[in-house]
Coordinates of C-alpha atoms in Angstrom, one line a residue:
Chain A
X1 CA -3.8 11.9 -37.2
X2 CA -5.0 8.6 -38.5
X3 CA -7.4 6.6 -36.4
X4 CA -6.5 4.5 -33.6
X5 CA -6.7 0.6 -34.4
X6 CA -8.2 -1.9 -32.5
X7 CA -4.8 -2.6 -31.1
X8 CA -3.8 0.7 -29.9
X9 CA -7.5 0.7 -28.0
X10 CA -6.1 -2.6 -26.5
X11 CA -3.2 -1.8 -25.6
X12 CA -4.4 1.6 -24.1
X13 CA -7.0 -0.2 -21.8
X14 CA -4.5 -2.6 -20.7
X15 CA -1.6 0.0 -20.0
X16 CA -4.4 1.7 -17.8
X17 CA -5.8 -1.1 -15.8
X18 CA -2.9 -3.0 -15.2
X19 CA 0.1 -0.2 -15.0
X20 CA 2.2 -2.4 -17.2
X21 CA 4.4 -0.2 -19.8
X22 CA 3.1 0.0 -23.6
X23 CA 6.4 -1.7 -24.6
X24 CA 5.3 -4.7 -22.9
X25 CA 1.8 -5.0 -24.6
X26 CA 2.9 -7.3 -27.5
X27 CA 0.9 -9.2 -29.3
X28 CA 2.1 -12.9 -27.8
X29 CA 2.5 -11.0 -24.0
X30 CA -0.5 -13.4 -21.5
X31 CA -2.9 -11.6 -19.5
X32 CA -1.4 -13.5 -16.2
X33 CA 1.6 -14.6 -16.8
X34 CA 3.9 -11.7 -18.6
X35 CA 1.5 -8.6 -17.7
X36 CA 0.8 -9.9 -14.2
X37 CA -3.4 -9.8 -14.0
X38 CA -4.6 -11.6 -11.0
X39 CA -8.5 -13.1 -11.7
X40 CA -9.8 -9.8 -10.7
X41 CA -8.0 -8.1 -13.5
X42 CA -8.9 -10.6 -16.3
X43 CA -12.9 -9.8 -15.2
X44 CA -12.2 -6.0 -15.4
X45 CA -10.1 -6.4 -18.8
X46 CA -13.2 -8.0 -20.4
X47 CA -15.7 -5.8 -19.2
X48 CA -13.5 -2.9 -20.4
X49 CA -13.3 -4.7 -23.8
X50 CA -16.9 -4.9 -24.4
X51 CA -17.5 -1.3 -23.5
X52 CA -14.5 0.2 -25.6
X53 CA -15.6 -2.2 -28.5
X54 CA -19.7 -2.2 -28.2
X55 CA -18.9 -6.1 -28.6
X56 CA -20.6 -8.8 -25.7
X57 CA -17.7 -11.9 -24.4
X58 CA -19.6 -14.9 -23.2
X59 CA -18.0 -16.3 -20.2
X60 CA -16.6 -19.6 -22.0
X61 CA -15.2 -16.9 -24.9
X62 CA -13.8 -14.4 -22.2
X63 CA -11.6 -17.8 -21.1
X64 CA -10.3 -18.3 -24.2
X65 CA -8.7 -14.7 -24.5
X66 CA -5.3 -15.6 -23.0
X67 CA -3.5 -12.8 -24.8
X68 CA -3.4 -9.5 -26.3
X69 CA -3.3 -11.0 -29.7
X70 CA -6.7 -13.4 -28.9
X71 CA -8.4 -10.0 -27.8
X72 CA -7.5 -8.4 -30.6
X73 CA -8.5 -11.3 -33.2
X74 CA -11.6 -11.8 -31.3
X75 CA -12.9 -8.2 -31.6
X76 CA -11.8 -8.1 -35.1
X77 CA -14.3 -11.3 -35.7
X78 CA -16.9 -9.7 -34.3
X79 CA -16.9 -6.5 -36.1
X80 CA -16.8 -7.8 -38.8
X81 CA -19.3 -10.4 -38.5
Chain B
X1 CA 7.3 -20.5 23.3
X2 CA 6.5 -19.5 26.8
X3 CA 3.8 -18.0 27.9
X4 CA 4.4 -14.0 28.2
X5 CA 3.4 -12.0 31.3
X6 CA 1.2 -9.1 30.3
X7 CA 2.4 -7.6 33.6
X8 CA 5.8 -7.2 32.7
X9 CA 5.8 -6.4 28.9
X10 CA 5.4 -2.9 28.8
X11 CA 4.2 -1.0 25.1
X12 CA 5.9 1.9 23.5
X13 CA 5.4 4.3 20.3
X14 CA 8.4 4.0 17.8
X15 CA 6.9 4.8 14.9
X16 CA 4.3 7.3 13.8
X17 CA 2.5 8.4 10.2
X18 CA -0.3 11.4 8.9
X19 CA -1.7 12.1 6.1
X20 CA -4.1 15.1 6.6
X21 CA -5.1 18.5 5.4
X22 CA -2.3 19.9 7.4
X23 CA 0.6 19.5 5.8
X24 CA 2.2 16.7 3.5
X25 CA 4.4 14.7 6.7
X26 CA 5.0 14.8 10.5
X27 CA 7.1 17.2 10.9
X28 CA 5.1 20.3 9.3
X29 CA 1.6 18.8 10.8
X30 CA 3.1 19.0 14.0
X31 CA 4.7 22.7 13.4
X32 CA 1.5 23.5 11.8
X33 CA -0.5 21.9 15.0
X34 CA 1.6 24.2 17.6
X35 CA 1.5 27.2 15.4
X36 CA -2.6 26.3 15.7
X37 CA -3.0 26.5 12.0
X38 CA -6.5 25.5 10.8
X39 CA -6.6 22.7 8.0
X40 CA -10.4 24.1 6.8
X41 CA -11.5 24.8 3.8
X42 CA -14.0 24.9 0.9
X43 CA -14.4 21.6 -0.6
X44 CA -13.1 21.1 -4.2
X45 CA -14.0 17.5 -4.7
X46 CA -17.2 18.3 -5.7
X47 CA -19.7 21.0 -6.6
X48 CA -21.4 21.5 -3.2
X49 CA -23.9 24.2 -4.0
X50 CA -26.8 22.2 -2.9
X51 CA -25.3 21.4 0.2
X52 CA -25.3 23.1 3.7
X53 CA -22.1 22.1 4.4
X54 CA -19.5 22.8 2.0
X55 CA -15.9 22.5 3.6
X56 CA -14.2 19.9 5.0
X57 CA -10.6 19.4 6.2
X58 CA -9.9 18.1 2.3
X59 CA -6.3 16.9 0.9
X60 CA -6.0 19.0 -2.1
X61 CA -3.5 17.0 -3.8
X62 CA -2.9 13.7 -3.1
X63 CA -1.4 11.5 -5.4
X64 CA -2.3 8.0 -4.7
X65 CA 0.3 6.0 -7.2
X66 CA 2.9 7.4 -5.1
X67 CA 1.8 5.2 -2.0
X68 CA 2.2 1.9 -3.5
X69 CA 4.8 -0.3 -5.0
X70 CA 2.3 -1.8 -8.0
X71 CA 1.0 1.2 -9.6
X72 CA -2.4 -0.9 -10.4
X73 CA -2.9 -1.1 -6.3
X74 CA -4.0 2.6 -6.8
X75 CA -6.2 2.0 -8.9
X76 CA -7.8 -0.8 -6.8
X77 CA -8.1 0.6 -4.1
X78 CA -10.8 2.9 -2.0
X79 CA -9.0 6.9 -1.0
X80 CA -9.4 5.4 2.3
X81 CA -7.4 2.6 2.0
X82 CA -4.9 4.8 0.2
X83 CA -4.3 7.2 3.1
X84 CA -4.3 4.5 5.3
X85 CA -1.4 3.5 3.2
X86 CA 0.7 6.7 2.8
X87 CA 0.3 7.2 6.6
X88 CA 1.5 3.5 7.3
X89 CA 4.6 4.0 5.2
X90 CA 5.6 7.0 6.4
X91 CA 5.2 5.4 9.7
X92 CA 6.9 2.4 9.4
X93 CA 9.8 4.8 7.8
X94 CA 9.5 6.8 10.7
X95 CA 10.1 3.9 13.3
X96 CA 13.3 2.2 11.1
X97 CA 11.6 -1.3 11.2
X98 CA 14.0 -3.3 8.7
X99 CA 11.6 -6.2 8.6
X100 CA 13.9 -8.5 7.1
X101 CA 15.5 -8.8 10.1
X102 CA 12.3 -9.2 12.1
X103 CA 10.2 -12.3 12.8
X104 CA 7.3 -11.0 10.3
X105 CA 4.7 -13.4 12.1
X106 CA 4.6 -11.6 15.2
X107 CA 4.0 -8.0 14.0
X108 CA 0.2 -7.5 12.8
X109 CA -2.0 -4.2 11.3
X110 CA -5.2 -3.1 13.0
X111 CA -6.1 -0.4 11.1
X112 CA -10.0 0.8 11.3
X113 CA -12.3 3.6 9.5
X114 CA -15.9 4.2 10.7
X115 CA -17.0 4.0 7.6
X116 CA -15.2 2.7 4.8
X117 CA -15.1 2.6 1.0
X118 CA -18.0 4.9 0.8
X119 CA -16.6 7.1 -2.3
X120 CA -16.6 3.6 -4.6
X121 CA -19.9 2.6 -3.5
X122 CA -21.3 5.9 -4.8
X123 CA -19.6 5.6 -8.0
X124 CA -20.5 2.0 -8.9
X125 CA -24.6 2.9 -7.4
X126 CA -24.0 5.5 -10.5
X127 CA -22.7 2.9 -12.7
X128 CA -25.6 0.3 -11.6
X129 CA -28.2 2.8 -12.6
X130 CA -26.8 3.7 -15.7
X131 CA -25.1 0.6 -17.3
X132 CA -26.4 -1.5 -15.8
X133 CA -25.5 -4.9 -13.0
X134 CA -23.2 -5.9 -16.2
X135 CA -21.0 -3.1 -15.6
X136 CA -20.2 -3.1 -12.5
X137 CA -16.1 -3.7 -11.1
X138 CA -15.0 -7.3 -9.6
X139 CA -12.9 -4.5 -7.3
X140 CA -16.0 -3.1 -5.9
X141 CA -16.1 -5.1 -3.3
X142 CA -12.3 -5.5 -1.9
X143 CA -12.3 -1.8 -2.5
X144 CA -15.1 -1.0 0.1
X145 CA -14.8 -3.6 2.6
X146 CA -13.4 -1.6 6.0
X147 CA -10.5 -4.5 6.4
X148 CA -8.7 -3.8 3.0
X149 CA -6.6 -0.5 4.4
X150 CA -5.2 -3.6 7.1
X151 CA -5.2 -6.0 4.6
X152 CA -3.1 -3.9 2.0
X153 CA -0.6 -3.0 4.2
X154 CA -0.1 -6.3 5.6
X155 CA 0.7 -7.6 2.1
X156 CA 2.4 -4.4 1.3
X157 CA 5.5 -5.4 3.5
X158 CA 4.7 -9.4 4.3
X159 CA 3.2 -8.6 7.8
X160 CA 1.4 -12.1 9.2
X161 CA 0.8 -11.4 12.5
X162 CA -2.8 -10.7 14.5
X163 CA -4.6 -8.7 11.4
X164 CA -7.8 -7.0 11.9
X165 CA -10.0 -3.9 11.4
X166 CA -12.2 -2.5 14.4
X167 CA -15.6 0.3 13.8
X168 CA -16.9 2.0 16.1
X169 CA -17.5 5.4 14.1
X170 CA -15.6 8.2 15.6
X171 CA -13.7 5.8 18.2
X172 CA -13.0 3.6 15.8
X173 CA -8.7 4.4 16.3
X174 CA -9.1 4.5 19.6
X175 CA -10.1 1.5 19.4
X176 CA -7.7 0.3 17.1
X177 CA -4.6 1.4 19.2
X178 CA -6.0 0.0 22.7
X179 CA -6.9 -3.4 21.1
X180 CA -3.5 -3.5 19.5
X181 CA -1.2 -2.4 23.1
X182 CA -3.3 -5.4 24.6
X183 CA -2.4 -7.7 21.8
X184 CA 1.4 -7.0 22.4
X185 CA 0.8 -7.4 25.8
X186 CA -1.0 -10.5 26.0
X187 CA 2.0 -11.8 23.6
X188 CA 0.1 -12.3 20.5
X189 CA 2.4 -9.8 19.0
X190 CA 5.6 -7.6 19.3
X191 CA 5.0 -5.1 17.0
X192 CA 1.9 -3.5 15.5
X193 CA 1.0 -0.9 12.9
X194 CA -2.1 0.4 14.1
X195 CA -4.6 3.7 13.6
X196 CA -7.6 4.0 11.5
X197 CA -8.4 5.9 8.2
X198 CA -11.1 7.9 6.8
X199 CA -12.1 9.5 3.5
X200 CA -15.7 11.0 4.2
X201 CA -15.6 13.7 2.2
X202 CA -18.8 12.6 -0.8
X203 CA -21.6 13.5 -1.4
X204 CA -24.2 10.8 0.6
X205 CA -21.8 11.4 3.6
X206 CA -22.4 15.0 3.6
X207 CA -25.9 14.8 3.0
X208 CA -26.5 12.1 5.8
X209 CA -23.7 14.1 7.9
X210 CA -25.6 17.5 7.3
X211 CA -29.5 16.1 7.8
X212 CA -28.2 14.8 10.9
X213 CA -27.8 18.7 11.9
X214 CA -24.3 17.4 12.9
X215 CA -22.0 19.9 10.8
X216 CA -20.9 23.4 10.8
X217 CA -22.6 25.6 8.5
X218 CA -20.1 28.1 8.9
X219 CA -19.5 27.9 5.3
X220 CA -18.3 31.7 4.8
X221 CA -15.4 31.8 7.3
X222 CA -14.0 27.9 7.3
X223 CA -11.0 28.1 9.1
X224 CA -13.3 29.5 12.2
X225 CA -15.9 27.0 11.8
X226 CA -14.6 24.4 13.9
X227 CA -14.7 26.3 17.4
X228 CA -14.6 23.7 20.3
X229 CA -15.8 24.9 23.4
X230 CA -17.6 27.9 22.3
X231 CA -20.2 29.4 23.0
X232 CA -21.0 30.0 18.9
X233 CA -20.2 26.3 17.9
X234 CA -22.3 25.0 15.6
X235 CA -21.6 21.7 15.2
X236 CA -18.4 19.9 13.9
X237 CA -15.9 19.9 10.7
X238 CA -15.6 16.9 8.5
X239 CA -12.1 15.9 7.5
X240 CA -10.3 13.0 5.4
X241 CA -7.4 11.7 6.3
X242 CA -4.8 8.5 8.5
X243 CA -2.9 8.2 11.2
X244 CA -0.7 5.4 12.2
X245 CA 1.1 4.7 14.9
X246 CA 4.0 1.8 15.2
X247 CA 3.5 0.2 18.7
X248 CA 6.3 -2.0 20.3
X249 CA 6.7 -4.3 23.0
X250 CA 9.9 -2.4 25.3
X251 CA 12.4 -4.8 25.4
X252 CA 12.0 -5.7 21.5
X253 CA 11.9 -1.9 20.7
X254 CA 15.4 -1.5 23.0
X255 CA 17.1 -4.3 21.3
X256 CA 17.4 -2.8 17.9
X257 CA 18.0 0.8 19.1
X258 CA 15.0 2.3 18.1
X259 CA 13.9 5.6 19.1
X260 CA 11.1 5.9 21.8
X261 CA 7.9 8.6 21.5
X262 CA 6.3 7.6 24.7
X263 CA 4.8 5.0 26.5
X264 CA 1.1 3.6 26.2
X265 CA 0.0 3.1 29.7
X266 CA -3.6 2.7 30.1
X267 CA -6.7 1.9 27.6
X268 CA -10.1 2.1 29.1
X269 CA -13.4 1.7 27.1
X270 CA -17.1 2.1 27.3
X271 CA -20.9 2.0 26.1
X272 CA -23.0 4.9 27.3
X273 CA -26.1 2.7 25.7
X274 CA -28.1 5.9 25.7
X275 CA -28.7 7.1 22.5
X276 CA -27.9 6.1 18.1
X277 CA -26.2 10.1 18.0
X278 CA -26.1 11.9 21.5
X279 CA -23.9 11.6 24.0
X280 CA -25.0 10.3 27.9
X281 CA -26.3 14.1 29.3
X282 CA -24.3 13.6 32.0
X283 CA -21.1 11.7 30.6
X284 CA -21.5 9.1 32.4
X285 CA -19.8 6.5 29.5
X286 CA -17.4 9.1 29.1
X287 CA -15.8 9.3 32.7
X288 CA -16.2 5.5 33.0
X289 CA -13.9 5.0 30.1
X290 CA -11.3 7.9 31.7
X291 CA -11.6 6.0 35.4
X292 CA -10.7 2.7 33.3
X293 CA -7.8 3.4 31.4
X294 CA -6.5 5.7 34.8
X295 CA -6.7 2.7 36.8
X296 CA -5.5 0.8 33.7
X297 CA -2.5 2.9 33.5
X298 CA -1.8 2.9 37.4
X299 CA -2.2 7.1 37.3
X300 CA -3.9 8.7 39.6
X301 CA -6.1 11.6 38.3
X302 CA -3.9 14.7 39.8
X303 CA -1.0 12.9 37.7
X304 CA -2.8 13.9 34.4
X305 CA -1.1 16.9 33.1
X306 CA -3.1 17.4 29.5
X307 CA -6.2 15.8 28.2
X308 CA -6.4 15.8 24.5
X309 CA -10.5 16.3 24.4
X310 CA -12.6 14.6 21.9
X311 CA -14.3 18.4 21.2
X312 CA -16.1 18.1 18.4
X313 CA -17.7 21.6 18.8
X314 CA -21.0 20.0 18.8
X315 CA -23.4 22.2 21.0
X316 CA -24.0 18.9 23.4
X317 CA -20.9 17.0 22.9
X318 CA -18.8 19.7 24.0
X319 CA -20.5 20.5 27.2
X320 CA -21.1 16.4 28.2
X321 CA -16.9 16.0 28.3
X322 CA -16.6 18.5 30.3
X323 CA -18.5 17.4 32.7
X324 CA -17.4 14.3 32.6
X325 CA -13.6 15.4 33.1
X326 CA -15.1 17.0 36.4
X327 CA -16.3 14.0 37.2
X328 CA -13.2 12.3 37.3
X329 CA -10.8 14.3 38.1
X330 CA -12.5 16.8 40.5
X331 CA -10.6 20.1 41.6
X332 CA -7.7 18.8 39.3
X333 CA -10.6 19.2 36.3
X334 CA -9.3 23.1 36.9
X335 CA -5.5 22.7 36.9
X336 CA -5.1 20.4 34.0
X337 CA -4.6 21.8 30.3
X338 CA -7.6 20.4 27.9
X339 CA -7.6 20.9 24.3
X340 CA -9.3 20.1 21.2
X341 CA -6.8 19.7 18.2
X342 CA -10.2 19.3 16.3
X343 CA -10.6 22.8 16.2
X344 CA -7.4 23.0 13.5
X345 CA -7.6 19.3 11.9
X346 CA -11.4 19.1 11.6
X347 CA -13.0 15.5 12.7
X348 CA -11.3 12.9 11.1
X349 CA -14.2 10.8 12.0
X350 CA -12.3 6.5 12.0
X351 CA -9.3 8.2 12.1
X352 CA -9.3 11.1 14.6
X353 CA -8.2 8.9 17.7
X354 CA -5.2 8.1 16.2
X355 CA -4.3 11.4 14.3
X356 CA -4.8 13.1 17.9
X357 CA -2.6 10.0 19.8
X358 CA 0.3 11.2 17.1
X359 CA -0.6 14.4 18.7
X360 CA -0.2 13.3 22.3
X361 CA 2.7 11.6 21.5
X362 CA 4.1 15.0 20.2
X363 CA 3.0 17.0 23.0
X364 CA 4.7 14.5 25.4
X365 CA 8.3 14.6 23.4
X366 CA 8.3 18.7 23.0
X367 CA 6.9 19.3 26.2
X368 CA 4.5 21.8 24.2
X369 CA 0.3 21.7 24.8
X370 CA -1.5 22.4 21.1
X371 CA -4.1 25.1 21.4
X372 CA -7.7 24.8 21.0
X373 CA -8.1 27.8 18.4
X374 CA -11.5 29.8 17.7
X375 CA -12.4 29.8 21.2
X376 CA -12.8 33.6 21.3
X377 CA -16.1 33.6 23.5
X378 CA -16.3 30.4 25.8
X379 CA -19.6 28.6 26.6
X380 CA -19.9 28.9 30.2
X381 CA -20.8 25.6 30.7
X382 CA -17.2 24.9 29.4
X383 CA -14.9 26.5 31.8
X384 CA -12.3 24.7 31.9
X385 CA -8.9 25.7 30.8
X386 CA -8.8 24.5 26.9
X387 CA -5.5 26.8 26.0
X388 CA -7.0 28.8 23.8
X389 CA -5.6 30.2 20.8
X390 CA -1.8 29.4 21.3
X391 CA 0.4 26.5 22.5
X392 CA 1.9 26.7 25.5
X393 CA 5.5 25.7 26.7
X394 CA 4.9 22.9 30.1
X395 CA 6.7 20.0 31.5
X396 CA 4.0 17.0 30.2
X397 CA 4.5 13.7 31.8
X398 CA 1.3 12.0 31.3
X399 CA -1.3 12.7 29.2
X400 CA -5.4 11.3 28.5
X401 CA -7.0 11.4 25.2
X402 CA -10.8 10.6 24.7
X403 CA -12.8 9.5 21.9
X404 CA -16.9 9.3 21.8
X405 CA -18.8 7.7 19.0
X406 CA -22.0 7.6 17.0
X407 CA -23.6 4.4 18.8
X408 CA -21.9 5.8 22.3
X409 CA -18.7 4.2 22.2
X410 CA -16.2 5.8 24.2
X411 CA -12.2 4.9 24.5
X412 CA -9.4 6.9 26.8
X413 CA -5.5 6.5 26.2
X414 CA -3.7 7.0 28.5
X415 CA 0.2 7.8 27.5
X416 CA 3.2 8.5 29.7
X417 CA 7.1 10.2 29.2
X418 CA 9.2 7.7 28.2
X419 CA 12.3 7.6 31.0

C-alpha cells in the first residue's frame, strides 16, 4: 500500500472533525464556507494540523489557511524547508 | 399581551424522554421498571481494578452521532449533553410538538446535571499534562459548561423561550421541573422541555464518590447492590443517564389534541443548612419541602396514594425520609405505598428527579406502583410499606416524589390524575 500523502492526512483530519464527506474535501473547498467550520472548528483544524504534521502555525499564518489546498501547500513549504 | 393568572393556568406532562441503563426507550424502561428489573452492572468504561466501587448503572452502547442532526455536534459535545439530547428528542417525539406550528418564543429548555462535563475535563487535564497548554480543544469549554445540554437543544429545534440550567447535585431535576411548571405558570412560557442529565461514570467521580464512603461496594452481586431500605444497604449505586419531561400549559396542550400523562400540581422546596453530605437527622428540610408542595398542590396528606422516595440506600439517608414521611403525613405514613425506583435504576445523580417523575407519571397512567427490589431484610427503622420486590396493581390518583441533595437541598412534586 503506498504511503498516504499529505493530502489524504488532510483530508482524513478534516472528514473527522467536521463530519463533512471525503468527496467534498477538494482542493479549492473553504474551511467556512463549503465545509461549514464555525471559528471553533478552524482553531481545532490547526491544532490537529500541527500535530499530524510535527509543523508549528503562527496565529497570522493559521489565518491565511482558507482552504484545503493552502493547508496542504503550507505544510508542503515547511517540510521541505 | 395580558397579564396571565398563575391561578388559573394549570401545568400538564405531554411529553416524556429516557435514556438509561434500562432499556433503549420508554416503553421497555417502563416494562422493565414494573417487572423490577435491575439496570446494575460491572463497569466497562474503564478498568476499575483499583477502585472500591466498580459498577454503575452504565449504557453499554450508546451511539452518540445518532442524537444529532450535524454529525460534528457529537463530537463537540460532553456524554452528558448527549443523553440529555437523545432523551429530549425522544421526548419531544413522544409529545407530537410540530414546532412549526408553534410560537417558538414561548417554549424554553431547563435542563440541569449536578455535575457536568466532568469526562472532558479529565481527558484535556491528561492532555495538559502531556502536550502541553498548546494542545488543549477551543471545545473544552462549551463541552463542560452545565448549560450546554439546554443550550444544544434549544438550538437543536429553534427553541427561544426562558433557557436555563439549575444544580443542586442530586435535586438538581427536581429542581429543573418545579422551576419550569412555575415559569408556565407565571406566563413566561407555554411549553417547556425540562429534566436534567448526568454522565458520572469516570474515574475522579468514582474516586471522590467512593472516598466519600458514599457507594456500594457490593461489587460481587451488582444487581443486589442497590437495596433501599435495608437493613444490609451499603450505600448507593452510581448511574449515567436523562430524563425529560415536555410540560404544557392545559389549555395550549388541549388545543392541539395532545395526549395528557398527568398533571403537575405542587412543587415545594428546601435547605436543611445542616451539613456539605448528610442529611438533617431528623428530616426536618425533607418534610418542609413535602408540607410545601402539599399545600402547593391543594392535597391534603391522606390524599397521597404513593410516594416515589429519594432512597438512595444510604445507611442515614434512607432512615431520615422515613421519618420525615411520618412527619408529614402521620398515621397515613402507614397506609401509603413508598418506593425507591433507585433500587433498579441506580442514582442518576442531576438526573434522577426527573427519570423518577417519568416514573410517577407512569405509575399514575397504569395505575401500577414500581417495586422497591432487594429489600429482602428491612431495617427496622424503615417500616414503612416500600412494596417490596414486585409492583402492585392500585387505583393512583395523586402521587409525591422527593429529591435530597449534597449541600441539603431538598424538592417534592407533587402530581395528580389527569380527568
Amino acid at each position: 500500500m503506498a504511503e498516504k500523502t499529505i493530502e489524504d492526512k488532510t483530508r482524513e483530519i478534516i472528514v473527522e472533525q467536521l463530519g463533512v464527506n471525503p468527496e467534498q474535501v477538494t482542493p479549492n473547498a473553504r474551511f467556512i464556507e463549503d465545509l461549514g467550520a464555525d471559528s471553533l472548528d478552524t482553531v481545532e483544524l490547526v491544532m490537529a494540523f500541527e500535530e499530524e504534521f510535527g509543523v508549528e502555525v503562527p496565529d497570522e499564518e493559521a489565518e491565511k489557511l482558507l482552504t484545503v489546498g493552502d493547508v496542504v501547500r503550507y505544510v508542503e513549504e515547511k517540510q521541505t524547508s | 399581551m395580558t397579564k396571565m393568572d398563575p391561578n388559573t393556568r394549570r401545568i400538564v406532562v405531554t411529553g416524556m424522554g429516557v435514556c438509561t441503563s434500562l432499556g433503549a426507550g420508554l416503553d421497555e424502561f417502563w416494562q422493565n421498571i414494573i417487572s423490577g428489573k435491575s439496570g446494575i452492572s460491572r463497569i466497562e468504561a474503564f478498568d476499575t481494578t483499583d477502585y472500591p466501587c466498580r459498577i454503575a448503572g452504565e449504557i453499554k452502547h450508546f451511539n452518540p452521532v445518532e442524537h444529532f442532526k450535524n454529525p460534528k455536534d457529537a463530537r463537540r459535545t460532553d456524554r452528558f449533553t448527549q443523553f440529555a439530547m437523545a432523551a429530549s428528542n425522544s421526548a419531544i417525539r413522544d409529545a407530537g410538538l410540530d414546532f412549526e406550528r408553534l410560537d417558538r418564543d414561548r417554549i424554553g429548555v431547563m435542563i440541569g446535571s449536578g455535575i457536568g462535563g466532568l469526562l472532558t475535563i479529565e481527558d484535556q487535564h491528561t492532555v495538559l499534562m502531556t502536550k502541553g497548554p498548546k494542545r488543549i480543544s477551543p471545545f473544552m469549554i462549551p463541552m463542560l459548561i452545565i448549560n450546554m445540554a439546554s443550550g444544544m437543544v434549544s438550538m437543536a429545534y429553534n427553541l427561544r423561550g426562558p433557557n436555563i440550567a439549575h444544580v443542586s447535585a442530586c435535586t438538581t431535576s427536581a429542581h429543573a421541573i418545579g422551576e419550569a411548571f412555575r415559569n408556565i405558570k407565571w406566563g413566561d412560557s407555554d411549553i417547556m422541555v425540562c429534566g436534567g442529565s448526568e454522565s458520572p461514570i469516570t474515574k475522579l467521580s468514582l474516586s471522590g464518590f467512593g472516598n466519600m464512603q458514599a457507594l456500594s461496594g457490593r461489587n460481587d452481586d451488582p444487581a443486589r447492590a442497590s437495596r433501599p431500605f435495608d437493613a444490609d444497604r451499603d450505600g448507593f449505586v452510581m448511574a449515567e443517564g436523562a430524563g425529560i419531561l415536555i410540560l404544557e400549559e392545559l389549555e395550549h396542550a388541549k388545543k392541539r389534541g395532545a395526549r395528557v400523562y398527568c398533571e403537575i400540581a405542587g412543587y415545594g422546596l428546601s435547605a436543611d443548612a445542616h451539613h456539605m453530605s448528610a442529611p438533617d437527622p431528623q428530616g426536618r428540610g425533607a418534610a418542609r419541602s413535602m408540607r410545601l408542595a402539599l399545600d402547593a398542590a391543594g392535597v391534603r396528606p391522606e390524599e397521597v396514594d404513593y410516594i416515589n422516595a429519594h432512597g438512595t440506600s444510604t445507611p442515614q439517608g434512607d432512615i431520615c425520609e422515613t421519618m420525615a414521611i411520618k412527619a408529614v403525613f402521620g398515621d397515613h405514613a402507614k397506609k401509603l405505598m413508598v418506593s425507591s425506583t433507585k433500587s433498579m435504576t441506580g442514582h442518576l445523580l442531576g438526573a434522577a428527579g426527573a427519570v423518577e417523575m417519568v416514573i410517577c407519571a407512569k405509575t399514575l397512567e397504569n395505575d401500577r406502583v414500581p417495586p422497591t427490589i432487594n429489600l429482602n431484610n428491612p431495617d427496622p427503622l424503615c417500616d414503612l410499606d416500600y412494596v417490596p420486590h414486585t409492583a402492585r396493581e392500585a387505583e393512583i390518583n395523586v402521587i409525591v416524589t422527593n429529591s435530597f441533595g449534597f449541600g441539603g437541598h431538598n424538592a417534592t412534586l407533587v402530581a395528580k390524575k389527569f380527568n
